[in-house]
XYZ file of C-alpha atoms in Angstrom:
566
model
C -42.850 -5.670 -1.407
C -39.742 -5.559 -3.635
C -37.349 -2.479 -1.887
C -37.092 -0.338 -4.682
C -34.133 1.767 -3.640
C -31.304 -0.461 -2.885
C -28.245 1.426 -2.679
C -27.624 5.233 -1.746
C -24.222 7.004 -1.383
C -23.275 10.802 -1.174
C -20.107 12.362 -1.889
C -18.681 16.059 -1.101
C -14.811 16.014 -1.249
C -14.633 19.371 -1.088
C -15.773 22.790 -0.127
C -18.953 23.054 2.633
C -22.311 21.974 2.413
C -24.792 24.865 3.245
C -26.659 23.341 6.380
C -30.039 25.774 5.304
C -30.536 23.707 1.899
C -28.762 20.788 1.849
C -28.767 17.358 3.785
C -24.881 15.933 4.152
C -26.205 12.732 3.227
C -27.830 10.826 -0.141
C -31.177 12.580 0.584
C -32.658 14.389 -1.755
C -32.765 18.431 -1.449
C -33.144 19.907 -4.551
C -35.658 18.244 -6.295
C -33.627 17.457 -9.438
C -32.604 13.166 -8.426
C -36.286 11.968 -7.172
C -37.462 13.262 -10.611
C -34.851 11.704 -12.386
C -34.953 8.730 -10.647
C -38.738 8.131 -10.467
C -39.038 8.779 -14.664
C -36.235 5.679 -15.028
C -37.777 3.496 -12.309
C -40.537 4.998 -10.618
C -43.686 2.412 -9.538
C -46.836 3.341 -11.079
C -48.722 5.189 -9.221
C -52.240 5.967 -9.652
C -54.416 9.360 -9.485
C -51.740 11.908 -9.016
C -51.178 15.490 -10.544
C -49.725 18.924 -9.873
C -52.304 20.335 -7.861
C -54.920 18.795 -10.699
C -52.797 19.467 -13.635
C -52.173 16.183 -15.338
C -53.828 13.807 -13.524
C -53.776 10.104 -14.225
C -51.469 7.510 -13.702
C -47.604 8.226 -13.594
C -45.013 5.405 -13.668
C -41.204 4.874 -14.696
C -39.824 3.939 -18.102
C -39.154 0.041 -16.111
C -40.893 -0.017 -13.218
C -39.669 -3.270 -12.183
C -36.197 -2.230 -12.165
C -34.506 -1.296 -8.936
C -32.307 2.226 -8.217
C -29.155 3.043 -6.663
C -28.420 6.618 -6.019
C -25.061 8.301 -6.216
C -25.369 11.902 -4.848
C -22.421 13.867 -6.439
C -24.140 17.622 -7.058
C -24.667 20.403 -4.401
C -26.136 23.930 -4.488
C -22.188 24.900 -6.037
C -22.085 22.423 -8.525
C -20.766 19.028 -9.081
C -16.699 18.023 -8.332
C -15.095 16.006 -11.153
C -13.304 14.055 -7.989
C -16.722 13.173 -6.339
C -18.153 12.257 -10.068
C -15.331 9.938 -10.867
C -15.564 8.246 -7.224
C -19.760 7.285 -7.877
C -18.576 5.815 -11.222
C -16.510 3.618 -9.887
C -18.482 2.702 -6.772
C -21.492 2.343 -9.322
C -19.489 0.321 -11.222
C -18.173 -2.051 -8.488
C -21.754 -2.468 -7.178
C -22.290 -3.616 -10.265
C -25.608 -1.835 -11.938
C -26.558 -2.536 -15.089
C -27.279 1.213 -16.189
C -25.973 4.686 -15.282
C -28.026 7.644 -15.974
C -26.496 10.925 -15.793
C -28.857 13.844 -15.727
C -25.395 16.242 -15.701
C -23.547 18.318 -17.838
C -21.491 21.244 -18.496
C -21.831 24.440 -20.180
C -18.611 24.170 -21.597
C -17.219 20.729 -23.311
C -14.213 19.367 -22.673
C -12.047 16.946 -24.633
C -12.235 13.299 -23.326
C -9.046 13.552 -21.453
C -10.280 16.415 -19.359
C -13.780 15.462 -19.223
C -15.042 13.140 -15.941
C -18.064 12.334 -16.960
C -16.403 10.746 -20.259
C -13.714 9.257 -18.212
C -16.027 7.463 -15.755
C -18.740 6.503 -18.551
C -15.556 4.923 -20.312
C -14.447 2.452 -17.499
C -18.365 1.538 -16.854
C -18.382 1.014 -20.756
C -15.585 -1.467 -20.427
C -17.651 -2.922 -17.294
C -20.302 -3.411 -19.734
C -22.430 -0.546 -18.472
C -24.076 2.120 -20.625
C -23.910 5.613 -19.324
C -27.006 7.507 -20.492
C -26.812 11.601 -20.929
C -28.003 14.638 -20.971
C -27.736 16.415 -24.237
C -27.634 19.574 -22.295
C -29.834 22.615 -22.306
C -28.227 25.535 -24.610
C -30.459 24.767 -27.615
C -31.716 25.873 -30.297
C -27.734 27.026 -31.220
C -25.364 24.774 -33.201
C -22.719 22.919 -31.605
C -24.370 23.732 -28.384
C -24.775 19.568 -27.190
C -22.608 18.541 -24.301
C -21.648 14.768 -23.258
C -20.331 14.217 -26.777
C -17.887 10.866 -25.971
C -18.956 8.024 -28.392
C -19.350 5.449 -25.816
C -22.083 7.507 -24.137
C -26.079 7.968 -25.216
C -26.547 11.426 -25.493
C -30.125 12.663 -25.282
C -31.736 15.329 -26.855
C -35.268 16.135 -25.195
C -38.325 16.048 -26.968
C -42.161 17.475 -26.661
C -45.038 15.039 -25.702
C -48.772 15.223 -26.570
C -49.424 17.027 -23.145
C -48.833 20.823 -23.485
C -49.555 23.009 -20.299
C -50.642 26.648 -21.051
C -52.212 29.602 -19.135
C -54.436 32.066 -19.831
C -54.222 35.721 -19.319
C -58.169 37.532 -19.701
C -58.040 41.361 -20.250
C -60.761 43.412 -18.879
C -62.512 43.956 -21.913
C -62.678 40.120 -21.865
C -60.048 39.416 -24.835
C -58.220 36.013 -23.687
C -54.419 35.414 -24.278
C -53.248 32.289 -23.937
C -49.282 32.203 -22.816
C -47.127 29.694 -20.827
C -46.592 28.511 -17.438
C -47.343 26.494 -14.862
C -49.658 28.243 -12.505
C -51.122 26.479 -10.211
C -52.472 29.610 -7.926
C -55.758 30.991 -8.255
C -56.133 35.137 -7.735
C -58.918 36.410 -6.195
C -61.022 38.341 -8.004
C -62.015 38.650 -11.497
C -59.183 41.276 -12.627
C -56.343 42.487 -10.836
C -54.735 46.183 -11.628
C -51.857 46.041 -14.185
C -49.126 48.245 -13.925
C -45.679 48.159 -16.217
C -42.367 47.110 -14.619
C -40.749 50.104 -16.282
C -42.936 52.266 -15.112
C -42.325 51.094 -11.517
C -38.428 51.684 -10.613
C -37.604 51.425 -7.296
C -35.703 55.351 -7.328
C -34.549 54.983 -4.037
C -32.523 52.263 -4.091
C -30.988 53.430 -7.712
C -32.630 51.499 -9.691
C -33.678 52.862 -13.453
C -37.142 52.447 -16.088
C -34.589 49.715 -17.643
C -34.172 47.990 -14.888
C -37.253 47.702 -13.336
C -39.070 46.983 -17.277
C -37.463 43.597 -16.478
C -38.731 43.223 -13.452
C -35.196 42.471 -12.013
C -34.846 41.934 -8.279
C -34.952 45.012 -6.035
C -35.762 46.858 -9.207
C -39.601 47.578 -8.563
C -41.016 50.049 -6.117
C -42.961 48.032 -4.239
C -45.497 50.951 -3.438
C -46.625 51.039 -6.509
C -46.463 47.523 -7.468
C -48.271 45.699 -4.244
C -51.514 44.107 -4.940
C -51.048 44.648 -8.649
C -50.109 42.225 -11.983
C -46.851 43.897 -12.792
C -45.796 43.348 -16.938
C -42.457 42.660 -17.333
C -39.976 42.684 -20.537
C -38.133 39.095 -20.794
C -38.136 36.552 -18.609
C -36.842 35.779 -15.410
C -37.433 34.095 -12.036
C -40.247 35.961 -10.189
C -37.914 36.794 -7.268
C -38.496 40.513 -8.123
C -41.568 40.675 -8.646
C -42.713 38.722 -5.297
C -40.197 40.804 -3.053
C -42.111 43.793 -4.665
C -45.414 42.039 -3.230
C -47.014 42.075 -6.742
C -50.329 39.364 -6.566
C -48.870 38.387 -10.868
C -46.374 38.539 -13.177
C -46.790 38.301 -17.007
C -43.886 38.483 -19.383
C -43.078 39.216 -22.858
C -40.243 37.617 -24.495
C -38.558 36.646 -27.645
C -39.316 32.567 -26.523
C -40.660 29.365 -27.700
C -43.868 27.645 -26.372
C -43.254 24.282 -26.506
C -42.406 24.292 -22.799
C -43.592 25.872 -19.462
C -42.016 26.824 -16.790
C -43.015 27.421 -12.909
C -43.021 30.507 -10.601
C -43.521 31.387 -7.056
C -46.467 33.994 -7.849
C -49.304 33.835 -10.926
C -47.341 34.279 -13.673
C -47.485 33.468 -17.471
C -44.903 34.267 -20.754
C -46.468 35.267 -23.117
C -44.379 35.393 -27.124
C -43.342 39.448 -28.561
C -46.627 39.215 -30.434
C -49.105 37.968 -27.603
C -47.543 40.256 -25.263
C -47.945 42.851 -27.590
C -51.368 43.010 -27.402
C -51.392 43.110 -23.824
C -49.622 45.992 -23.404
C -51.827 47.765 -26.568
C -54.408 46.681 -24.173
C -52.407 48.811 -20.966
C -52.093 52.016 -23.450
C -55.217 51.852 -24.485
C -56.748 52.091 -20.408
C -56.746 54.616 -17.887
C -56.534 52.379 -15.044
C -56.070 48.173 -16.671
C -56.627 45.318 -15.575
C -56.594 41.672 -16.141
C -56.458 38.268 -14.381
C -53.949 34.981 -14.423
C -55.855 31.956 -15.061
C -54.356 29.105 -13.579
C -52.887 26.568 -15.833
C -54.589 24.053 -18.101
C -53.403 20.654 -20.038
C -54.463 20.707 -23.897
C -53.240 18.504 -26.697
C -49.995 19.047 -28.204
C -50.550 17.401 -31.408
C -47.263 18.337 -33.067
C -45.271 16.169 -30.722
C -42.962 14.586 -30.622
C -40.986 17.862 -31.381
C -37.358 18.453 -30.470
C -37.853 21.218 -27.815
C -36.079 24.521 -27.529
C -33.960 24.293 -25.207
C -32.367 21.368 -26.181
C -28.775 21.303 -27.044
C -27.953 20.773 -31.116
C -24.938 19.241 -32.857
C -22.413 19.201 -34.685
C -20.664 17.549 -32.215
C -18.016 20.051 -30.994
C -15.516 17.540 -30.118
C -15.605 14.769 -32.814
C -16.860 16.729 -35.533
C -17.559 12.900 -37.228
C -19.619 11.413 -34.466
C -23.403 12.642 -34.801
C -24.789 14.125 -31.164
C -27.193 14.111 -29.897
C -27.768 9.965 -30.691
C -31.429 10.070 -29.575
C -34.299 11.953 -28.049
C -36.745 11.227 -25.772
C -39.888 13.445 -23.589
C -38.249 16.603 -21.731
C -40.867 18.964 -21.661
C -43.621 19.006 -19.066
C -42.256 15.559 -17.423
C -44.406 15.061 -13.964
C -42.635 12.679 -11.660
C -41.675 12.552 -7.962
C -40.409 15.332 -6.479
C -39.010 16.098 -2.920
C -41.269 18.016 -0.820
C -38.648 19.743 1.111
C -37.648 21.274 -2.418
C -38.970 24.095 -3.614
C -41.564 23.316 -6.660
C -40.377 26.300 -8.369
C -36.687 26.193 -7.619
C -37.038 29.482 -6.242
C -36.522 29.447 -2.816
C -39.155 31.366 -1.539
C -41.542 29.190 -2.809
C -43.501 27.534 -0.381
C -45.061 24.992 -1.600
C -44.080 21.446 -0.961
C -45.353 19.142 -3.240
C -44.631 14.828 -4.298
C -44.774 15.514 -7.657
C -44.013 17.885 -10.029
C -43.824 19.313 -13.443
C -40.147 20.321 -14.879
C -38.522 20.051 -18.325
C -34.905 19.326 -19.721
C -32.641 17.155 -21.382
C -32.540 15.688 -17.348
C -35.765 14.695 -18.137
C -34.939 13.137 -21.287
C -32.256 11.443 -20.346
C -34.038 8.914 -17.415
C -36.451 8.031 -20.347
C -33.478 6.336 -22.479
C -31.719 5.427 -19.434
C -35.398 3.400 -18.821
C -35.258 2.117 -22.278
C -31.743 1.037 -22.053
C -32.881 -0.979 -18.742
C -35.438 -2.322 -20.738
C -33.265 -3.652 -23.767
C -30.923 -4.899 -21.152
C -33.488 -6.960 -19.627
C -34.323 -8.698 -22.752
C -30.569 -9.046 -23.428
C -28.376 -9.194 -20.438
C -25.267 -10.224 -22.543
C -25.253 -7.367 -24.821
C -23.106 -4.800 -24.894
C -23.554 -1.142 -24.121
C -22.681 -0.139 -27.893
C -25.264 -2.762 -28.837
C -28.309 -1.347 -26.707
C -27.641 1.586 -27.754
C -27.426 0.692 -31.419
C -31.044 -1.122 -30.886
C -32.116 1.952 -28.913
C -30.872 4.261 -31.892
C -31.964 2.606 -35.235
C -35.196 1.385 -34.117
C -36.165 4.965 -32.894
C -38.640 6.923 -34.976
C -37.413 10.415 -36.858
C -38.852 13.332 -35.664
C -39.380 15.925 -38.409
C -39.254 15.802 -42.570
C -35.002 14.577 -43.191
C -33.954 16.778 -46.203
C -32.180 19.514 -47.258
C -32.148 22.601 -45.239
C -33.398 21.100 -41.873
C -31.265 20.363 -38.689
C -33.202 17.635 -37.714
C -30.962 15.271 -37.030
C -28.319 17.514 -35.449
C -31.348 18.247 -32.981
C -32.336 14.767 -32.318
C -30.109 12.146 -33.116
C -31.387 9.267 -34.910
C -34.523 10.281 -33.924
C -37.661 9.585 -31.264
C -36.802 6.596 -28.533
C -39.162 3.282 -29.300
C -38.407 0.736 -26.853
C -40.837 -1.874 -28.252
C -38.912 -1.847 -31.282
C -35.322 -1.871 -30.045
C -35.979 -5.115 -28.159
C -35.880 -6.675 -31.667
C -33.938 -4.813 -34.121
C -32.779 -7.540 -36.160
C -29.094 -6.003 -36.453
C -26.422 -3.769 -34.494
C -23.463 -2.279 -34.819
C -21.897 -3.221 -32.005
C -17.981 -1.863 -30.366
C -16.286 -2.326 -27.834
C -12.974 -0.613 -25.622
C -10.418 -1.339 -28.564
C -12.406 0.404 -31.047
C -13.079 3.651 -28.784
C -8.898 3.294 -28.305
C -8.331 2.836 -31.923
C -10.752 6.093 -32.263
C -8.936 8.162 -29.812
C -5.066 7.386 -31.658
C -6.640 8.414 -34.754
C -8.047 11.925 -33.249
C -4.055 12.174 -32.224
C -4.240 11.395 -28.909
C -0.546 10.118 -27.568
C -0.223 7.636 -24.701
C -0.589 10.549 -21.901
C -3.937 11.553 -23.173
C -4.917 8.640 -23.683
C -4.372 6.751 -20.363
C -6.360 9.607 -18.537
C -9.358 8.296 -20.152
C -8.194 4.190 -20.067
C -6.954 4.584 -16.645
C -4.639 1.741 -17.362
C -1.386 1.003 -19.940
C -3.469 1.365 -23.182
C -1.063 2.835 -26.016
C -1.171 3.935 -29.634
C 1.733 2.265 -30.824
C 0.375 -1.185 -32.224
C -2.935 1.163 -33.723
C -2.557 1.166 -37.340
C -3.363 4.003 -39.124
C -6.870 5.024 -39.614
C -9.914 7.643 -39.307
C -12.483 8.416 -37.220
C -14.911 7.580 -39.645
C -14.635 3.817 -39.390
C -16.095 3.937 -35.699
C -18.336 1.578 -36.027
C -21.122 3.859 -35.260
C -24.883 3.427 -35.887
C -24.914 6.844 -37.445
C -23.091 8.515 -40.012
C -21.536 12.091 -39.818
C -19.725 14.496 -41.974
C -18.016 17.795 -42.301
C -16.871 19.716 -45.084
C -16.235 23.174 -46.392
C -18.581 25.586 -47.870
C -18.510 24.939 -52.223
C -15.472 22.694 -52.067
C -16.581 18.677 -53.738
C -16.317 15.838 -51.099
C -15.944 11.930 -51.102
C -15.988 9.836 -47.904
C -15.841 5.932 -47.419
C -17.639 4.602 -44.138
C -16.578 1.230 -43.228
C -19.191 -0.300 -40.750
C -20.118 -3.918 -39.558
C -23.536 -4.776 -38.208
C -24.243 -7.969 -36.357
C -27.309 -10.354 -36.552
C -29.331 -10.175 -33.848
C -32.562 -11.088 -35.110
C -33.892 -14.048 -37.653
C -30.477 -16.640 -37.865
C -31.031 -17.352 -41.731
C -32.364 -14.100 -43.291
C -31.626 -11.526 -45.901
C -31.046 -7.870 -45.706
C -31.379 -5.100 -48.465
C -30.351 -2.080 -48.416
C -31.850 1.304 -49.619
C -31.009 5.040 -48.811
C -33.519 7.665 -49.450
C -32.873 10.288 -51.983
C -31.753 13.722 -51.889
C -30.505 15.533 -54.531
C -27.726 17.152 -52.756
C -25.899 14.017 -51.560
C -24.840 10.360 -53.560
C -24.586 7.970 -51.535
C -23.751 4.370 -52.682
C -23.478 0.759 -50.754
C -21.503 -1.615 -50.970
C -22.602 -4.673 -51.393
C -26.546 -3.918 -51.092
C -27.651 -6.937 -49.516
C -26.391 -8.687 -46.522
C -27.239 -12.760 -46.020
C -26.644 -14.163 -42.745
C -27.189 -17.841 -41.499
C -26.709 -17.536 -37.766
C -27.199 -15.258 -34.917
C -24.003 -13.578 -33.534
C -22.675 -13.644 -37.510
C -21.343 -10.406 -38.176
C -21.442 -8.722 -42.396
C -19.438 -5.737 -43.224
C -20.261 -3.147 -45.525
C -18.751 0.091 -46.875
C -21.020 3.504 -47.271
C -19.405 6.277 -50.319
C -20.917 9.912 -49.111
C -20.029 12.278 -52.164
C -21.459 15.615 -53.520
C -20.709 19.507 -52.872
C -22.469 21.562 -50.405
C -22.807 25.476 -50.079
C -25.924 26.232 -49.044
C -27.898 25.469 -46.584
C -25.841 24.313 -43.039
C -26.472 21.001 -43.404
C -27.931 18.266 -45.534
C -29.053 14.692 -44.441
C -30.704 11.282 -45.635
C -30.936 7.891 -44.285
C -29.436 4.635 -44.695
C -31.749 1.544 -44.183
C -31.134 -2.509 -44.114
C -34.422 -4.384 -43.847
C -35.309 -7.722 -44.012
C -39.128 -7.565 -44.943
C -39.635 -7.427 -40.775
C -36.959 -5.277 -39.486
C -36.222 -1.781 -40.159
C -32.427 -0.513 -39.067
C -32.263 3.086 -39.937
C -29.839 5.585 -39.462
C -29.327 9.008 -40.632
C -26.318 10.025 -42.607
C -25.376 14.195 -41.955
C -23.433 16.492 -44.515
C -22.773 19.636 -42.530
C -20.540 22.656 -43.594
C -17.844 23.692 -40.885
């Protein structure tokens, strides 16, 4: 048999490692890397599920491909020294991808930012660094990993949706959220309100304990009970309260579920309305915590929640996310010394689990990327991800008023497609340089990102604009007209003699022109440059978007031009 994991370092230059949780070595602790890992490059593996939920056959985006594992996160977070030391080692053991399930809450410009600074030399190593969109969605500018010479990953639903059922005692069923995977004994279980359960003693108010938070509920009246709680939280007090379930009500989307140590379920304002019109209505209530079921989602692929949005808060005319791939209700490998709820008094230990996130996203393009790669060893980063980006499928109606592309990027991953998509727009390290003199950067700034002698002074004058990006971004103010020229250059990748025409599809709140509208190539590797006018005036709503499309009559390279107001 083929070794599958070939290469595994750990790094912790600083601070301790808690002895309790974590393993001073590459192993994995936490959970969080064997998922990751196992979604880019997992075998297949038949016949598995989360204690029966979603059972079938689970295997990696390329399950051919081999891993290396750089371990540079701990219980207290992640050291830009010990991130900037696996890029390099990565880079120097030369693998052919990088995917980077991290992120920060708070973005950084290049200069300051590791994980652009490392993805930048493994860029210029011909390595593409695949990333998290981050996790602070549905909110505007929220995205993180925003350099250009990343793929940033927005996470999307799939057609597996995992629910769970709360069933009153007067046999009315609500269906909620979760991932339950206990099973309480009995038929119904007393029900009891948080706030009506405050742990007095220890100082602890009807506020407090109505969110169930830890230490908040007196456990005397909250043992062998299902204890409602207002928002949502962790479980911790509810469990060291010795309640047998937990269902909560809060303002939340469904498109995801989450795990807990105890039965538990959350349940939307309206849903767990009724529930507690059901507690008012009863002397002495009482219900029961189904335990979880897989139905149909047949919505997806929807951008998730959770998911971080553009505009991109750093480059206002680079689109992020670029793409988006599953991140909600991902099953994979899991370490069985980590907790399966990430709660640490969670017992179980389990070798696969269920978890959602732009982490989970990001393996999934990381995968694809592999898989372009493999079809293409010579290509550049910038051109797998150009394949990878306008080959991908858009998720949602584009048009006026919606933020779909700010939520997903060009759109839904296809890796079929991107192995063949005909044309790219391909860069390299002198245009990301070129980019980063025209954002203003002067030769300090910008040789903390180049790590060598790189300067401004030869750059000639230009914008950000001309990046020769496989998406098109732009921001404006609020009622005042605009005009913007986009100079890009796309490279033939596909058919050596062929023909490409160009159309964009209408909206009445943009113009958009091309020129010229057709493209003629006689050779692969021959490269055809085009310009793209943007013009209108825009007031109302946020944002406004279209899409730009070459096509041959067999390939379809799409991507999604963005009007957004500052």
């Amino acid at each position: 048999m083929i070794m599958k994991i070939i290469g595994a370092r750990f790094y912790k230059s600083d601070g301790e490692i808690d002895p309790e949780f974590e393993d001073p070595s590459p192993r994995d602790t936490q959970g969080h890397g064997s998922h990751t890992a196992s979604t880019s490059a997992g075998r297949a593996v038949a016949n598995i599920s989360l204690f029966g939920l979603a059972t079938g056959t689970a295997r990696g985006a390329v399950p051919s491909a081999r891993i290396a594992v750089y371990k540079v996160c701990w219980s207290k977070g992640c050291s830009d020294a010990d991130i900037l030391a696996a890029f390099d080692d990565a880079i120097a053991d030369g693998v052919d991808v990088i995917s980077l399930s991290v992120g920060s809450l708070t973005v950084s410009d290049y200069f300051e930012d590791s994980i652009a600074i490392g993805s930048f030399h493994a860029m210029r190593s011909g390595v593409l660094t695949s990333n998290s969109a981050g996790n602070s969605g549905p909110f505007p500018r929220s995205v993180s990993n925003v350099a250009p010479w990343t793929l940033t990953v927005a996470a999307t639903t799939m057609d597996r949706k995992i629910i769970s059922k709360v069933v009153l005692e007067d046999n009315e069923t609500i269906v909620g959220s979760s991932i339950n995977t206990f099973k309480l004994d009995g038929d119904s279980i007393p029900l009891i309100y948080g706030g009506d359960a405050p742990n007095i003693a220890a100082g602890f108010t009807s506020d407090d304990s109505s969110f169930c938070r830890p230490n908040s509920l007196d456990s005397t009246l909250v043992k062998g009970k299902i204890v409602f709680c207002d928002g949502i939280n962790n479980g911790e007090g509810a469990l060291d309260a010795n309640a047998l379930g937990m269902i909560m009500r809060f303002v939340a989307f469904d498109d995801f579920a989450f795990s807990y140590p105890l039965p538990a379920t959350l349940l939307d304002m309206i849903e767990g309305g009724k529930v507690l019109s059901f507690m008012n209505s009863s002397s002495k209530p009482r219900a029961n915590i189904l335990s979880s079921e897989a139905v149909k989602d047949l919505n997806a692929p929807e951008v998730v929640s959770f998911s971080s949005r553009g505009p991109n808060p750093i480059t206002p005319e680079i689109l992020k996310p670029d793409i988006s791939a599953p991140g909600a209700d991902i099953l994979a490998a899991w370490s069985p010394v980590a907790p399966m709820s990430l709660f640490e008094g969670d017992k179980r230990s389990v070798d696969y689990n269920i978890i959602s996130g732009t982490s989970m996203s990001c393996p999934h393009a990381s995968g694809a990327a592999a898989y372009v790669k493999s079809f293409h060893p010579t290509w550049s980063p910038a051109a797998i991800k150009s394949a990878l980006m306008t080959t991908a499928t858009s998720v949602g109606p584009l048009g006026y008023g919606n933020d779909d592309v700010l939520s997903s990027g060009s759109g839904h991953i296809n890796p079929m497609k991107a192995v063949d998509p005909g044309l790219v727009y391909d860069a390299n390290e002198v245009d990301y340089i070129t980019m980063m003199c025209n954002l203003g950067y002067d030769t300090e700034k910008l040789r903390l990102v180049t790590g060598d002698n790189s300067s401004c002074s030869n750059v000639a004058n230009g914008t950000v604009l001309d990046l020769n990006y496989p998406s098109f971004a732009l921001h404006v103010s609020s009622g005042t007209p605009f005009f913007a020229n986009f100079s890009r250059t796309v490279t033939n990748v596909g058919v050596p003699t062929s023909v490409y025409y160009v159309s964009v599809n209408s909206t009445t709140a943009l113009e958009v022109s091309v020129e010229p509208t057709q493209l003629s190539f006689e050779k692969i590797g021959e490269k055809k440059t085009f310009i793209v006018k943007v013009e209108g005036s825009l007031s109302w709503p946020f944002q406004v978007s279209t899409s730009l499309v070459w096509s041959d009559g067999v390939h379809i390279v799409r991507s999604p031009i963005v009007v957004y107001l500052l």
